[in-house]
Structure formats: C-alpha cells, structure tokens
Amino acid sequence: MQNKSLKLILGLLVLLIVGAGIYSGFTSKKAPKTNQTSKDKTVKVGVLQYVSHPSLDEIYKGIQDGLAQEGYKGAKIKLDFMNAEGDQSKVATMSKQLAANKNDVLVGIATPAAQGLANASKDQPIIMGAITDPVGANLVKDLKKPGGNVTGVSDNNPAQQQLDLIKTLTPDVKTIGILYSSNEDNSKTQVQEFTKLAEKAGYTVRPYSVPSTNEIASTMSIMTSKVDAIWIPIDNTIASAFSTVVSSNKEAKKPIYPSATAMVEEGGLASVVVDQHDLGVATGKMVAKILKGAKPADTPVEIFNKGKTVINTKVAADLEITLPEEVTKKAGKLIK
Ligand code: TRP
C-alpha cells in the first residue's frame, strides 16, 4: 500500500518536472517570436493614382516591384490603392480617406494626386511617384532638402534632346504646336521650358491648352491646320486620351512628338523619354526607406532625366520620313 502511494507521488513528480520543462521551453521559444512579429508586422501603404493611362499603370507596377525588392511583399505589406480617374473631386475625397486610413506612408502617382495628398495630410510621410516639377507644384521647398512631410521621385523631361530629335527627323518643321492640359501644374512648367528652348533654336511655338479630354478633338482640328509638328509634354490628361489625339490627326498627318513611350506606341512619331518602370521602382524603394525610419524632410528628391530615344517606325513610314541610320542605331527602342 505504502509502496503504491510512493509510486504515485513519484509519478506525479516526474509529470510535474517534465511538464515544467515543456512549459519553460514553450515560453522561451515564444519570447523571440514576439520580437520577430513586431519587426515583421504588416505595413500599410496608401497609394493614390491620378488617372489610368499606360505610363502611370507601369509606374504603379514598378512601385510594387521596388517594394518587393526591399522585402515588402506578400503578407508583409498591405496596399491601400485608389484611382481618382482624372476627377479632381475624387482626388480630394480619396486623399482624405487614405489619410484617415492610418497608412504608414502615402504615395501620390502624378502631380494632382500628390497635391491632393499633401493637402489632406501635413504630418504623414508622402512620397511623390513621378512628379515632373515638385517645387513648381508646391510640393517641396527644395529638391535637396524637402523640409516637410513630402519627398519622392521626379521625372525631368529631357526637352533639349526632344528638340534635337525634332530637328533631325523633321528638318523642315518651322512651327511647333503644343497640346497640353490647363489643369496640370506639371505641364505648365514644361510648356514654359520647351517654348524657351524652341524659340532659342529658331522655332515658332503655338501652345494650345485644353480644360479636359472633351476638347482634344476640336482643338486638334484647329491646331493641325496651323502647325508643322506637334509636341506634347508629360501630361496626364493628354496621355489618358491619346487615341483621340492620333485619330484627329489622321487627315492632317502631322508628326507628333509626345513625351512617353506609351504615347509613341499608340501612334506618336518619336521621343526621348524617361523609363516609367524605373521611376516606379525608385519610388517603391524610397517608400521602403521611409518605412525603415528615414524622414521625408531630409530625404532628397531623386531626379530622373536620362532619356532614351523611342521611334515608331510604322508612323515614320506612314509620314514618309526616312530615319537616319545613326538615329535608329542609337535608339533605345524601335516600335514596329
Ligand atoms: N510626371 C507626371 C506628373 O507629374 C506624371 C507622369 C508620369 C506622366 N509618367 C507619365 C504623365 C507619362 C503622362 C505620361 O503628373
């Protein structure tokens, strides 16, 4: 009898010791795990894209690639994505919404989107995705030292190289018409800069602005009778309705020099452009840098101004333009 209860006590003791061992193993394993979860917590990034057009879509894809390259992919990141479809009132409401959603970082793709976010939040970090003129658009005070809650990536249009290309491919051009949107600060600056350079090179420049995509066809029909060639800046409104630009030029057959590869693919003649995917990747990497603790106020704006030549050889043939070999050889992309 005594023997039996001794065995029982011993057995219980063994159970207790083993149990405690398991428990302590469990808790000691659990401790570093909590550490890891705080480091691996899901970050929230709010993205506002101004409008849909192929270049901005490519930039958004690039942003996701850039973030993934820095480890922010899968369960580690939640993207709170909105598209304002070119509607200024949607820009305002969506910006407020994204700011209220407690995102860790906000990203604005295209100038009106970045401006909307900057109006909605003065303290959350905001990253500019491909903004042509951050200072002119009142988004940062200084490109090297932004000072506030906004920094990001800028696509500086290689206007002089574009002008040189106009001269090489179409030497008879004397008057250049410009088609752009009156609502985009990014375009206003580019038009001023291009006009200055073109006039210096001896061209007559005629700017035509449109308040929305609705006026593109009628403006084109007036413009094509008054100019020898058409130049288009990095403009979202025109890019989002570029097929209208091309179709309203069918009869007039003027050479069109737009400022993005997608527009050359859709029927423009040629351009010198900044790579859109590269812009997106750089934007994504800058978001990652901010997520890891950098402050927008002292993170310089990254500027992309290196252009590559793109030519639509089908359009060139259509316009009976002979492409000099030294141009096609050096071109970054020939669209056939
Ligand atoms: N840079 C433009 C802006 O500041 C946005 C943009 C990027 C864009 N890539 C483009 C516009 C290509 C037209 C075509 O708003």
mmCIF file of C-alpha atoms in Angstrom, residues 189-319:
data_model
loop_
_atom_site.group_PDB
_atom_site.id
_atom_site.type_symbol
_atom_site.label_atom_id
_atom_site.label_comp_id
_atom_site.label_asym_id
_atom_site.label_seq_id
_atom_site.Cartn_x
_atom_site.Cartn_y
_atom_site.Cartn_z
ATOM 1 C CA THR A 189 6.327 74.286 -66.302
ATOM 2 C CA GLN A 190 7.268 72.009 -69.196
ATOM 3 C CA VAL A 191 5.495 74.210 -71.747
ATOM 4 C CA GLN A 192 7.395 77.261 -70.478
ATOM 5 C CA GLU A 193 10.714 75.449 -70.626
ATOM 6 C CA PHE A 194 10.130 73.872 -74.026
ATOM 7 C CA THR A 195 8.936 77.195 -75.515
ATOM 8 C CA LYS A 196 12.071 78.945 -74.308
ATOM 9 C CA LEU A 197 14.368 76.278 -75.787
ATOM 10 C CA ALA A 198 12.425 76.009 -79.068
ATOM 11 C CA GLU A 199 12.339 79.758 -79.648
ATOM 12 C CA LYS A 200 16.044 79.910 -78.946
ATOM 13 C CA ALA A 201 16.501 77.245 -81.655
ATOM 14 C CA GLY A 202 14.544 79.414 -84.096
ATOM 15 C CA TYR A 203 11.099 77.756 -83.998
ATOM 16 C CA THR A 204 7.743 79.485 -83.790
ATOM 17 C CA VAL A 205 5.766 77.939 -80.925
ATOM 18 C CA ARG A 206 1.961 77.828 -80.650
ATOM 19 C CA PRO A 207 0.593 76.488 -77.363
ATOM 20 C CA TYR A 208 -2.956 75.076 -77.198
ATOM 21 C CA SER A 209 -4.342 74.116 -73.794
ATOM 22 C CA VAL A 210 -7.455 72.029 -73.139
ATOM 23 C CA PRO A 211 -9.533 72.086 -69.929
ATOM 24 C CA SER A 212 -10.370 68.359 -70.275
ATOM 25 C CA THR A 213 -10.211 65.395 -72.675
ATOM 26 C CA ASN A 214 -13.536 66.572 -74.198
ATOM 27 C CA GLU A 215 -11.852 69.435 -76.062
ATOM 28 C CA ILE A 216 -8.973 67.428 -77.570
ATOM 29 C CA ALA A 217 -10.603 66.605 -80.949
ATOM 30 C CA SER A 218 -11.844 70.153 -81.642
ATOM 31 C CA THR A 219 -8.543 71.706 -80.543
ATOM 32 C CA MET A 220 -6.585 69.266 -82.729
ATOM 33 C CA SER A 221 -8.638 70.175 -85.794
ATOM 34 C CA ILE A 222 -7.780 73.884 -85.383
ATOM 35 C CA MET A 223 -4.190 73.245 -84.421
ATOM 36 C CA THR A 224 -3.234 70.828 -87.203
ATOM 37 C CA SER A 225 -4.009 73.489 -89.835
ATOM 38 C CA LYS A 226 -1.652 75.980 -88.180
ATOM 39 C CA VAL A 227 1.469 73.997 -87.260
ATOM 40 C CA ASP A 228 4.082 71.728 -88.887
ATOM 41 C CA ALA A 229 4.552 69.378 -85.929
ATOM 42 C CA ILE A 230 3.008 68.738 -82.509
ATOM 43 C CA TRP A 231 4.858 68.399 -79.226
ATOM 44 C CA ILE A 232 3.186 67.007 -76.102
ATOM 45 C CA PRO A 233 4.635 67.301 -72.588
ATOM 46 C CA ILE A 234 4.398 64.667 -69.819
ATOM 47 C CA ASP A 235 0.694 65.415 -69.408
ATOM 48 C CA ASN A 236 -1.808 63.038 -67.793
ATOM 49 C CA THR A 237 -4.950 64.379 -69.466
ATOM 50 C CA ILE A 238 -3.473 64.046 -72.963
ATOM 51 C CA ALA A 239 -1.908 60.646 -72.156
ATOM 52 C CA SER A 240 -5.257 59.305 -70.939
ATOM 53 C CA ALA A 241 -6.948 60.173 -74.251
ATOM 54 C CA PHE A 242 -4.049 59.796 -76.650
ATOM 55 C CA SER A 243 -6.044 57.685 -79.111
ATOM 56 C CA THR A 244 -8.209 60.798 -79.709
ATOM 57 C CA VAL A 245 -5.084 62.827 -80.480
ATOM 58 C CA VAL A 246 -3.994 60.218 -83.026
ATOM 59 C CA SER A 247 -7.401 59.816 -84.654
ATOM 60 C CA SER A 248 -7.886 63.577 -85.012
ATOM 61 C CA ASN A 249 -4.550 63.763 -86.860
ATOM 62 C CA LYS A 250 -5.477 61.114 -89.464
ATOM 63 C CA GLU A 251 -6.070 63.570 -92.325
ATOM 64 C CA ALA A 252 -3.569 66.277 -91.373
ATOM 65 C CA LYS A 253 -0.770 63.724 -90.810
ATOM 66 C CA LYS A 254 1.428 65.976 -88.694
ATOM 67 C CA PRO A 255 4.393 64.399 -86.912
ATOM 68 C CA ILE A 256 3.547 64.070 -83.205
ATOM 69 C CA TYR A 257 6.341 64.148 -80.632
ATOM 70 C CA PRO A 258 4.926 63.096 -77.224
ATOM 71 C CA SER A 259 6.925 62.629 -74.014
ATOM 72 C CA ALA A 260 6.368 58.977 -73.077
ATOM 73 C CA THR A 261 6.977 55.585 -74.729
ATOM 74 C CA ALA A 262 3.316 54.572 -74.395
ATOM 75 C CA MET A 263 2.212 57.561 -76.486
ATOM 76 C CA VAL A 264 4.790 56.758 -79.176
ATOM 77 C CA GLU A 265 3.481 53.177 -79.208
ATOM 78 C CA GLU A 266 -0.078 54.446 -79.610
ATOM 79 C CA GLY A 267 0.756 56.463 -82.735
ATOM 80 C CA GLY A 268 3.212 59.246 -81.896
ATOM 81 C CA LEU A 269 6.281 59.532 -84.143
ATOM 82 C CA ALA A 270 9.199 59.613 -81.720
ATOM 83 C CA SER A 271 10.581 60.975 -78.464
ATOM 84 C CA VAL A 272 13.340 60.965 -75.910
ATOM 85 C CA VAL A 273 11.839 59.581 -72.715
ATOM 86 C CA VAL A 274 12.475 58.572 -69.136
ATOM 87 C CA ASP A 275 11.762 54.887 -68.350
ATOM 88 C CA GLN A 276 8.455 54.567 -66.482
ATOM 89 C CA HIS A 277 9.160 51.256 -64.758
ATOM 90 C CA ASP A 278 12.476 52.621 -63.432
ATOM 91 C CA LEU A 279 10.601 55.606 -61.987
ATOM 92 C CA GLY A 280 8.211 53.255 -60.194
ATOM 93 C CA VAL A 281 10.976 51.043 -58.792
ATOM 94 C CA ALA A 282 12.810 54.099 -57.418
ATOM 95 C CA THR A 283 9.547 55.330 -55.849
ATOM 96 C CA GLY A 284 8.936 51.928 -54.216
ATOM 97 C CA LYS A 285 12.473 51.870 -52.832
ATOM 98 C CA MET A 286 12.041 55.332 -51.380
ATOM 99 C CA VAL A 287 8.816 54.221 -49.670
ATOM 100 C CA ALA A 288 10.818 51.336 -48.153
ATOM 101 C CA LYS A 289 13.469 53.754 -46.922
ATOM 102 C CA ILE A 290 10.815 55.825 -45.137
ATOM 103 C CA LEU A 291 9.220 52.667 -43.673
ATOM 104 C CA LYS A 292 12.642 51.819 -42.239
ATOM 105 C CA GLY A 293 12.839 55.162 -40.459
ATOM 106 C CA ALA A 294 14.130 57.881 -42.820
ATOM 107 C CA LYS A 295 12.356 61.256 -42.654
ATOM 108 C CA PRO A 296 10.963 62.924 -45.803
ATOM 109 C CA ALA A 297 12.189 66.337 -44.585
ATOM 110 C CA ASP A 298 15.825 65.342 -45.083
ATOM 111 C CA THR A 299 15.496 62.760 -47.863
ATOM 112 C CA PRO A 300 16.431 64.471 -51.174
ATOM 113 C CA VAL A 301 14.132 64.152 -54.190
ATOM 114 C CA GLU A 302 15.539 61.634 -56.676
ATOM 115 C CA ILE A 303 15.630 63.051 -60.206
ATOM 116 C CA PHE A 304 15.401 61.021 -63.422
ATOM 117 C CA ASN A 305 16.420 62.986 -66.509
ATOM 118 C CA LYS A 306 18.306 60.439 -68.574
ATOM 119 C CA GLY A 307 16.335 59.904 -71.733
ATOM 120 C CA LYS A 308 16.311 57.130 -74.297
ATOM 121 C CA THR A 309 15.133 57.592 -77.872
ATOM 122 C CA VAL A 310 11.998 55.752 -78.970
ATOM 123 C CA ILE A 311 10.763 55.763 -82.555
ATOM 124 C CA ASN A 312 7.601 54.375 -84.109
ATOM 125 C CA THR A 313 8.940 53.136 -87.452
ATOM 126 C CA LYS A 314 5.441 52.418 -88.774
ATOM 127 C CA VAL A 315 4.361 56.024 -88.219
ATOM 128 C CA ALA A 316 7.637 57.219 -89.764
ATOM 129 C CA ALA A 317 6.956 55.156 -92.894
ATOM 130 C CA ASP A 318 3.395 56.479 -92.975
ATOM 131 C CA LEU A 319 4.648 60.076 -92.891
#
